[in-house]
Short mmCIF file of C-alpha atoms in Angstrom, two decimals:
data_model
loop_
_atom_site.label_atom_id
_atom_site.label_comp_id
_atom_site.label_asym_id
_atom_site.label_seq_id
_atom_site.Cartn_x
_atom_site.Cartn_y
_atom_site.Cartn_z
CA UNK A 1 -22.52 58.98 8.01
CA UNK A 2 -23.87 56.22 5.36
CA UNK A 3 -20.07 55.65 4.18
CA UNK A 4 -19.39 55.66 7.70
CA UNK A 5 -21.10 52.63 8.99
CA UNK A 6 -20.65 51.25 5.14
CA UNK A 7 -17.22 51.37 5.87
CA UNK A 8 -17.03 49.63 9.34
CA UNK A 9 -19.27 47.39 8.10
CA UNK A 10 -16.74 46.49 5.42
CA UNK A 11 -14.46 46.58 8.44
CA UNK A 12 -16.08 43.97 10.10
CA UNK A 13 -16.66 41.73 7.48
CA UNK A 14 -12.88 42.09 6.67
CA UNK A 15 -12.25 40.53 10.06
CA UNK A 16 -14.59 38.10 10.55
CA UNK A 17 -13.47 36.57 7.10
CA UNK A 18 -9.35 36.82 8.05
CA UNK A 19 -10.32 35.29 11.49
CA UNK A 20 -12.09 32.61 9.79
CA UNK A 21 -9.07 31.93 7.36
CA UNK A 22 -7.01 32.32 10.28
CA UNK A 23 -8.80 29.27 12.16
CA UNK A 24 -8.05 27.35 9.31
CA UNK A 25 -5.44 24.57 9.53
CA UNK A 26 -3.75 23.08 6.33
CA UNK A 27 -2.69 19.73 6.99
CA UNK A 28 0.05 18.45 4.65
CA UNK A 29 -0.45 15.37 2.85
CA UNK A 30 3.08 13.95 1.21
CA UNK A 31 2.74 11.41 -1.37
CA UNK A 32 4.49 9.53 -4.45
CA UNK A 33 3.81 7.09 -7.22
CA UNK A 34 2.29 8.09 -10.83
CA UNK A 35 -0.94 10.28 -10.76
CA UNK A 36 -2.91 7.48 -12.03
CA UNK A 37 -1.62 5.32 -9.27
CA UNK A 38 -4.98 4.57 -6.74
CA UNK A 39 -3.39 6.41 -3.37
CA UNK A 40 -3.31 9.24 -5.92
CA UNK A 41 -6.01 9.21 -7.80
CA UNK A 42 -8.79 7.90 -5.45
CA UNK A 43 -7.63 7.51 -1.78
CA UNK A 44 -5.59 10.59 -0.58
CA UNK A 45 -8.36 13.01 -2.42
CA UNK A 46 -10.95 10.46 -1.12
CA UNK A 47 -9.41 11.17 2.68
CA UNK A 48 -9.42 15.18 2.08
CA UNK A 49 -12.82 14.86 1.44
CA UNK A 50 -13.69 13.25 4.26
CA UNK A 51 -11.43 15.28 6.76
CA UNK A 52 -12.82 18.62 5.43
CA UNK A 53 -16.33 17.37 5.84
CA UNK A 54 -15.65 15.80 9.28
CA UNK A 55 -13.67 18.91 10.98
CA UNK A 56 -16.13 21.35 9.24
CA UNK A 57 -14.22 22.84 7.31
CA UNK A 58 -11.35 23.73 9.41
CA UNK A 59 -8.96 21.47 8.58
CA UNK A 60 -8.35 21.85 4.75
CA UNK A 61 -5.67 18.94 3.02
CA UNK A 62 -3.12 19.70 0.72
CA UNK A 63 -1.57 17.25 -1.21
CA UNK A 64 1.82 17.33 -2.29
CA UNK A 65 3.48 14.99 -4.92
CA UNK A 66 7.41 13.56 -4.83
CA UNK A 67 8.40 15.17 -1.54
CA UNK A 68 11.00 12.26 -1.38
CA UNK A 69 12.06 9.11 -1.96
CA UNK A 70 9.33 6.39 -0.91
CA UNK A 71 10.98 4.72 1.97
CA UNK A 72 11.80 8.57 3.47
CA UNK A 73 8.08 9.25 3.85
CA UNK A 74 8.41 7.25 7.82
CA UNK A 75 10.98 9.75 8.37
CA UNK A 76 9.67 13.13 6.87
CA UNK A 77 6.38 12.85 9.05
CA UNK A 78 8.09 11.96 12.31
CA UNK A 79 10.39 15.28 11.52
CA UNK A 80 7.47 17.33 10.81
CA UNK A 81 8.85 18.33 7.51
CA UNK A 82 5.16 16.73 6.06
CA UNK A 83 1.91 16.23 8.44
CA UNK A 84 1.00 13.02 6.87
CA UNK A 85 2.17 10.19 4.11
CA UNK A 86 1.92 6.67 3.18
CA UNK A 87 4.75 4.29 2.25
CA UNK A 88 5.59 0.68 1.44
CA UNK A 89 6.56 -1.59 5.05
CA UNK A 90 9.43 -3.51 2.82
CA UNK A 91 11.25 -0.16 3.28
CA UNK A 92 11.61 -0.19 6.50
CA UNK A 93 13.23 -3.59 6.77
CA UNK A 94 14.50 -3.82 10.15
CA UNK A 95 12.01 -2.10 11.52
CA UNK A 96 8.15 -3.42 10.47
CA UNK A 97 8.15 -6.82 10.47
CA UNK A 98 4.96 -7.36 11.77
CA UNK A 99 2.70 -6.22 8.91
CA UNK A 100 4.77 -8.36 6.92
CA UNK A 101 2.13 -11.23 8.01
CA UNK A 102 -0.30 -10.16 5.40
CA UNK A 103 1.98 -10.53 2.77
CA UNK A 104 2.92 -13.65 2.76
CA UNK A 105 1.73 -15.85 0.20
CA UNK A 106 -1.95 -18.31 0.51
CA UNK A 107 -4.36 -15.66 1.98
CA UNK A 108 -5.98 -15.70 -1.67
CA UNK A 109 -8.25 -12.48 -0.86
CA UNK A 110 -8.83 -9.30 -2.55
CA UNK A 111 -7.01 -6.44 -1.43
CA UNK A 112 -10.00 -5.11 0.03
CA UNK A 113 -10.10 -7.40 2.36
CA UNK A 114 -6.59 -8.11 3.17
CA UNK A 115 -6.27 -4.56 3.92
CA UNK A 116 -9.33 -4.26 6.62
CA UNK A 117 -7.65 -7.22 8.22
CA UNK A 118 -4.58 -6.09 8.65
CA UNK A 119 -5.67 -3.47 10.50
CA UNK A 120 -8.00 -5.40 13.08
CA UNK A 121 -4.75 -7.52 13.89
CA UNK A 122 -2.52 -4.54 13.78
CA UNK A 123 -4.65 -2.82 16.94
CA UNK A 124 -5.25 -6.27 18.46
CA UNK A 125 -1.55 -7.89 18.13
CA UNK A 126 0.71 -5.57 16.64
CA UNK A 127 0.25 -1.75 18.27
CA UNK A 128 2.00 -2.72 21.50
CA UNK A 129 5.33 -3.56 19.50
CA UNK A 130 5.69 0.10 18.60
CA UNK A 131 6.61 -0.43 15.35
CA UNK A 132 4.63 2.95 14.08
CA UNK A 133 6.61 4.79 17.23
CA UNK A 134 6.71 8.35 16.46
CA UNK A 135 3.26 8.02 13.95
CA UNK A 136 0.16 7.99 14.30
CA UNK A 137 -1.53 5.19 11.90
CA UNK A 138 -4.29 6.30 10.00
CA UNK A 139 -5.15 2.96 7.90
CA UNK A 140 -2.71 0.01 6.98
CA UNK A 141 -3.50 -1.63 3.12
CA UNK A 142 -2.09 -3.69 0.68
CA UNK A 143 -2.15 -3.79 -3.25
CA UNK A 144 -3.50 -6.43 -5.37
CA UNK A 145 -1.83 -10.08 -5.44
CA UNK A 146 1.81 -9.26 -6.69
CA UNK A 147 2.20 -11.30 -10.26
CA UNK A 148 5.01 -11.95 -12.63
CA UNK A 149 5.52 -9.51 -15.49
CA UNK A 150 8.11 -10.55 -17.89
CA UNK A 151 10.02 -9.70 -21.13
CA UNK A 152 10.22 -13.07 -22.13
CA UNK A 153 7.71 -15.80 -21.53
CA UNK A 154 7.80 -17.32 -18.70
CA UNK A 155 6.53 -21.28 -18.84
CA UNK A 156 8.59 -23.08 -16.10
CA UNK A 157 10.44 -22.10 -13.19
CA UNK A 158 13.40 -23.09 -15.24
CA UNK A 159 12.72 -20.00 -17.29
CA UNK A 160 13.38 -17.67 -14.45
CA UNK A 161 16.29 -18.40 -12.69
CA UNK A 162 18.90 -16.12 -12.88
CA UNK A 163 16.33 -13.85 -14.20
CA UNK A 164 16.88 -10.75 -13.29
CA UNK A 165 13.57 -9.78 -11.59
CA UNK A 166 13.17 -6.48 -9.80
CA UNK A 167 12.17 -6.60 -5.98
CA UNK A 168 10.79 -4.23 -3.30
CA UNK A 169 11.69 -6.04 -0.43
CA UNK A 170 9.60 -7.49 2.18
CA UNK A 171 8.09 -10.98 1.26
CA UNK A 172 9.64 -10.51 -2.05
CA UNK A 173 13.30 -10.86 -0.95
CA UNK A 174 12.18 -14.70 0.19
CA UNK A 175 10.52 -14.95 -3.00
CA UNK A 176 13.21 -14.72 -4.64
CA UNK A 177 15.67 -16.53 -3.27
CA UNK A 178 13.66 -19.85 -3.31
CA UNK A 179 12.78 -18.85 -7.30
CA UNK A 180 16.68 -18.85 -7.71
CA UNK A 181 16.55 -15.14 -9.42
CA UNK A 182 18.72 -12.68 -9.53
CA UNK A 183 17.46 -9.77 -7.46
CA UNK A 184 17.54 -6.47 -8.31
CA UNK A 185 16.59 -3.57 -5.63
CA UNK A 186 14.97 -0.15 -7.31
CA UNK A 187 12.13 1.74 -7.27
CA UNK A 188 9.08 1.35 -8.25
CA UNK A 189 9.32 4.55 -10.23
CA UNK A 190 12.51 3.23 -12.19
CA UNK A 191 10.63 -0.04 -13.45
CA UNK A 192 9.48 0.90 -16.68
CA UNK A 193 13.26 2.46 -17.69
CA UNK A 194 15.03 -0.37 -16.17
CA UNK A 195 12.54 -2.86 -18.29
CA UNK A 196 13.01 -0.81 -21.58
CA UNK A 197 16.55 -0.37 -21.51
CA UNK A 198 17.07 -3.97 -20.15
CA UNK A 199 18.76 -3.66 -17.12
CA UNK A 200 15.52 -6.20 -15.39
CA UNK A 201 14.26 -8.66 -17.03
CA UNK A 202 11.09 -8.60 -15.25
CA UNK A 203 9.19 -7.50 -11.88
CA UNK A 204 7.53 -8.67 -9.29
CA UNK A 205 3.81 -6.06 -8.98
CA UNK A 206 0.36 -6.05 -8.90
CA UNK A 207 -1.76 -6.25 -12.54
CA UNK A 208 -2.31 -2.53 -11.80
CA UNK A 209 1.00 -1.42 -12.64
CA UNK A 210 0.53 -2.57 -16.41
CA UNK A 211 -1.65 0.55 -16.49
CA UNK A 212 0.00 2.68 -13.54
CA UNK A 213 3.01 1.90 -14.86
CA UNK A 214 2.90 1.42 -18.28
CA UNK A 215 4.28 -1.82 -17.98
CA UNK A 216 2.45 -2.93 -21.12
CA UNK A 217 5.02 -0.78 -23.02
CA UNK A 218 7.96 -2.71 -22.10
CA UNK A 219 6.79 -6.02 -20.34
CA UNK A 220 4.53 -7.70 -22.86
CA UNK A 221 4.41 -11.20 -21.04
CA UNK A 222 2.56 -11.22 -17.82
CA UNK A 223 1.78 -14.52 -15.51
CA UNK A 224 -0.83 -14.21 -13.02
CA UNK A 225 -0.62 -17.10 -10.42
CA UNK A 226 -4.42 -18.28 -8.67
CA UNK A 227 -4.41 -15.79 -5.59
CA UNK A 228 -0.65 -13.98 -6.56
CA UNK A 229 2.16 -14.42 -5.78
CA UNK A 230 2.31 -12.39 -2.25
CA UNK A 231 0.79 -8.81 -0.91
CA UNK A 232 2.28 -5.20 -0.84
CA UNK A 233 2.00 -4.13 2.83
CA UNK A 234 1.41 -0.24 3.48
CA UNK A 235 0.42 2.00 5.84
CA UNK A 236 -0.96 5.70 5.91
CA UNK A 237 0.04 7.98 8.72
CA UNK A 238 0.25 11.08 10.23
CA UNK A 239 2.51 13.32 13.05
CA UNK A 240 0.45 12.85 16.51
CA UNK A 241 2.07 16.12 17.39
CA UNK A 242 0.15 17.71 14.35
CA UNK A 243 -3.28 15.84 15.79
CA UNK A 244 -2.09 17.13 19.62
CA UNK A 245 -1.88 20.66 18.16
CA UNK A 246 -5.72 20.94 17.00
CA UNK A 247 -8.84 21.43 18.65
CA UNK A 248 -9.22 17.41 20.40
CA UNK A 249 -13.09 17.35 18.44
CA UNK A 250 -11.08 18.30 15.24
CA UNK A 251 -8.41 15.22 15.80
CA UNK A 252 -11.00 12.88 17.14
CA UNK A 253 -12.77 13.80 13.62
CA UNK A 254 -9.96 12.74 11.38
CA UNK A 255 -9.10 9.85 13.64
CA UNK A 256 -12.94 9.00 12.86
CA UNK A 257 -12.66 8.74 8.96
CA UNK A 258 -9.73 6.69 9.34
CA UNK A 259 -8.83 3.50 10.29
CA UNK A 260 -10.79 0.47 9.10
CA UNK A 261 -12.96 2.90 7.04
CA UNK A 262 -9.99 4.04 5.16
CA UNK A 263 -8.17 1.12 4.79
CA UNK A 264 -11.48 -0.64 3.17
CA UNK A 265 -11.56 2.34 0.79
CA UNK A 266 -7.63 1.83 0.02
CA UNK A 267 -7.72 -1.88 -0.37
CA UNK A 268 -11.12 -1.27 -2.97
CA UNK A 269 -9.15 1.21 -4.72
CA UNK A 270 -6.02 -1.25 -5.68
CA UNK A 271 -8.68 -3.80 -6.38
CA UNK A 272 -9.77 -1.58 -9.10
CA UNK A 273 -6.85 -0.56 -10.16
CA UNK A 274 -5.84 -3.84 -11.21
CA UNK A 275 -9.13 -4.30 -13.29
CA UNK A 276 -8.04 -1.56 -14.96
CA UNK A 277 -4.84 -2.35 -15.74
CA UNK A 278 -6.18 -5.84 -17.13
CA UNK A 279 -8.13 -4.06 -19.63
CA UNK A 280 -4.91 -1.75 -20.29
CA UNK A 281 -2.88 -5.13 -20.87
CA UNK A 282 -5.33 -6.96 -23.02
CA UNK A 283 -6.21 -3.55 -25.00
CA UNK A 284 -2.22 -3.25 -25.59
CA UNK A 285 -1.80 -7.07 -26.47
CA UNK A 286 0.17 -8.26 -23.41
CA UNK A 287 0.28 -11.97 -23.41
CA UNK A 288 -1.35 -12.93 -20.23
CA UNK A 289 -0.58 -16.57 -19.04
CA UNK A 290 -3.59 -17.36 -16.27
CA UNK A 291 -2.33 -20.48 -14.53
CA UNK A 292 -4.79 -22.63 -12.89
CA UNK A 293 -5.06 -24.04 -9.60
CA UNK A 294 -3.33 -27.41 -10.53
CA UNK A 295 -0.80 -26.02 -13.51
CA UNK A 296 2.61 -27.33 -12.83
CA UNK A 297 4.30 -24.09 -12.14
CA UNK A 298 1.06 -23.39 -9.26
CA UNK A 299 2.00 -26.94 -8.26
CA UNK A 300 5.63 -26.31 -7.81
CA UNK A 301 4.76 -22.71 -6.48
CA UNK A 302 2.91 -24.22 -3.37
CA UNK A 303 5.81 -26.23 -3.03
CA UNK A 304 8.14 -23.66 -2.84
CA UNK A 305 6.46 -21.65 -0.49
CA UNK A 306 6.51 -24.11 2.39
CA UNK A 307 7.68 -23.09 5.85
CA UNK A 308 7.78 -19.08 4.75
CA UNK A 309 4.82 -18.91 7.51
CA UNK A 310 7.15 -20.47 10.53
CA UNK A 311 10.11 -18.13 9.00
CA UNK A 312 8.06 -15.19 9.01
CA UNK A 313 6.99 -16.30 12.74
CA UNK A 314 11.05 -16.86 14.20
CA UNK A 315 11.75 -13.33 12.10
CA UNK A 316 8.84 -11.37 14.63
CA UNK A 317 10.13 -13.64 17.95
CA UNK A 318 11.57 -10.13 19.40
CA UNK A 319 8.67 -8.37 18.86
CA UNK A 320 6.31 -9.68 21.82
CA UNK A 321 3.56 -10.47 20.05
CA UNK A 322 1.46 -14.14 19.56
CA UNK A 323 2.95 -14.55 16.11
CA UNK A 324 0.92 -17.75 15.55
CA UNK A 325 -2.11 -16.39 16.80
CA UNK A 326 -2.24 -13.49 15.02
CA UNK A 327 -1.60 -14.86 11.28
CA UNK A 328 -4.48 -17.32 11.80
CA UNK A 329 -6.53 -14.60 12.95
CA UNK A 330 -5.36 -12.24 9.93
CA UNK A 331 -6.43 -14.92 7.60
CA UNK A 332 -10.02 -15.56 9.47
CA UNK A 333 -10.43 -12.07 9.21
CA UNK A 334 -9.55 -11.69 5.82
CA UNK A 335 -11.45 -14.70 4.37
CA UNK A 336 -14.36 -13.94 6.54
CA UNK A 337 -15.06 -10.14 4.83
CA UNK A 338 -13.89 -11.29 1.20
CA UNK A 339 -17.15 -13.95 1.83
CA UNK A 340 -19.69 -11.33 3.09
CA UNK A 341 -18.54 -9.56 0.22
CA UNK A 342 -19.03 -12.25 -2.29
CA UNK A 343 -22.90 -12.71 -0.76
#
């Protein structure tokens, strides 16, 4: 009789626990760059955290590295084939144009802040474009100001044309065309080969990337321009199918770690990143060329950069949104926080 009920006790137990397990949703997380990189090391665990805490434990993340090339990750969450990823706006040319806005070059903020404002003006202006049609947008972010890392020094303008300079699109591609370089489209990934077997001569990415990266290995001149050059524009997002097939209090939950609370925690991440890869470049003997505010080549930059604001505004003209309006809110925005934050 004791093994009896000690058995259908055991039973029980047995059942309760595989129902449990069974209630239990894994949502897929698809991501890429280095494992040091900040999505990697801080955010996307940083999220899973928060999700699992939020939903109780019944949504559990997994995250998955390399699934794809970066500019497929759009594509792989609207297919289902991954429930949620992040990826870089300049690969999708034709198609996000809008978040382009916080990358153009002036907004002199941290990332941080850059990133929070993106996504006020992305829900105020932007979301009725549909540029994120067939995602759900979790946060939007961008890295640290983009700055010149070279093989050779780099003292003039003069010393870079016909460079060639690797790109990732977006702001970039107008960047370069006014520097007079010659562009050259790759990865991210393939930087550090293409710099060591001399294929580039130099790149276009945040100070991060000299630790991310190991760009110190390969590029040791780096310039770093007062505010950067211009701003990586991502986003992080997810398959609203996925969110329609859980429980509505378990989607409202990872809706409600999201957003402007997860785009503050991205943009602090790259912010950090690039401290770090400051110390990685001084520690490896990089020589680091700080420009000031009124160095020639800062000078000739602001120069150069004239009217990319009106372009960016004719380039969005399809899009139905208050072009205007919305980059001089971005920048309120953006300036606005990176002040509270200096107090």
């Amino acid at each position: 009789m004791i093994k009896s009920l000690a058995g259908a006790a055991a039973l029980a137990l047995g059942m309760t626990a595989s129902a449990t397990a069974s209630a239990e949703t894994t949502l897929i997380v698809g991501t890429w760059q280095p494992p040091g990189n900040p999505m990697n090391a801080i955010v996307w665990p940083t999220w899973a955290e928060w999700v699992e805490e939020a939903t109780e434990g019944r949504v559990k993340v997994k995250i998955e590295q390399d699934v794809g090339h970066p500019k497929t990750y759009f594509q792989l969450v609207e297919d289902g084939v991954i429930n949620a990823g992040w990826s870089y706006h300049g690969y999708g040319p034709g198609r996000f144009k809008l978040p382009v806005a916080v990358e153009l070059p002036g907004l002199n903020v941290s990332a941080e802040a850059a990133s929070v404002a993106l996504w006020e003006v992305q829900e105020k202006y932007f979301a009725d474009a549909n540029e994120f049609e067939g995602l759900q947008l979790l946060a939007t972010l961008t890295h640290g100001p983009g700055q010149l890392h070279t093989i050779d020094p780099i003292n003039s303008f003069d010393d870079l044309k016909g460079k060639k300079i690797r790109i990732g699109g977006g702001v970039q591609t107008e960047l370069g065309e006014r520097m007079e370089i010659t562009p050259v489209a790759a990865p991210g990934s393939k930087v550090y080969e293409m710099m060591q077997q001399g294929v580039i001569d130099g790149v276009f990415m945040p100070v991060t990337e000299q630790k991310s990266l190991r760009l110190h290995e390969v590029a040791p001149n780096l310039t770093v321009f007062p505010g950067g050059l211009y701003l990586g524009s991502f986003s992080m997002f997810i398959d609203p199918y996925f969110l329609e097939d859980l429980d509505p209090k378990d989607a409202e939950a990872i809706l409600s770690v999201s957003g402007a609370k997860l785009s503050a925690l991205a943009g602090r991440a790259w912010d950090q990143a690039d401290v770090e890869g400051f110390e990685a470049a001084r520690a490896a003997g990089v020589t680091i060329k700080e420009l000031g505010p009124n160095d020639p080549m800062t000078l000739e930059f602001r120069e150069m950069i004239k009217g990319m604001d009106q372009a960016w505004i004719d380039s969005v003209a399809d899009r139905g949104v208050d072009a205007a309006a919305a980059l001089e809110e971005l920048r309120t925005i953006a300036r606005e926080y990176e002040a509270q934050k200096q107090e």
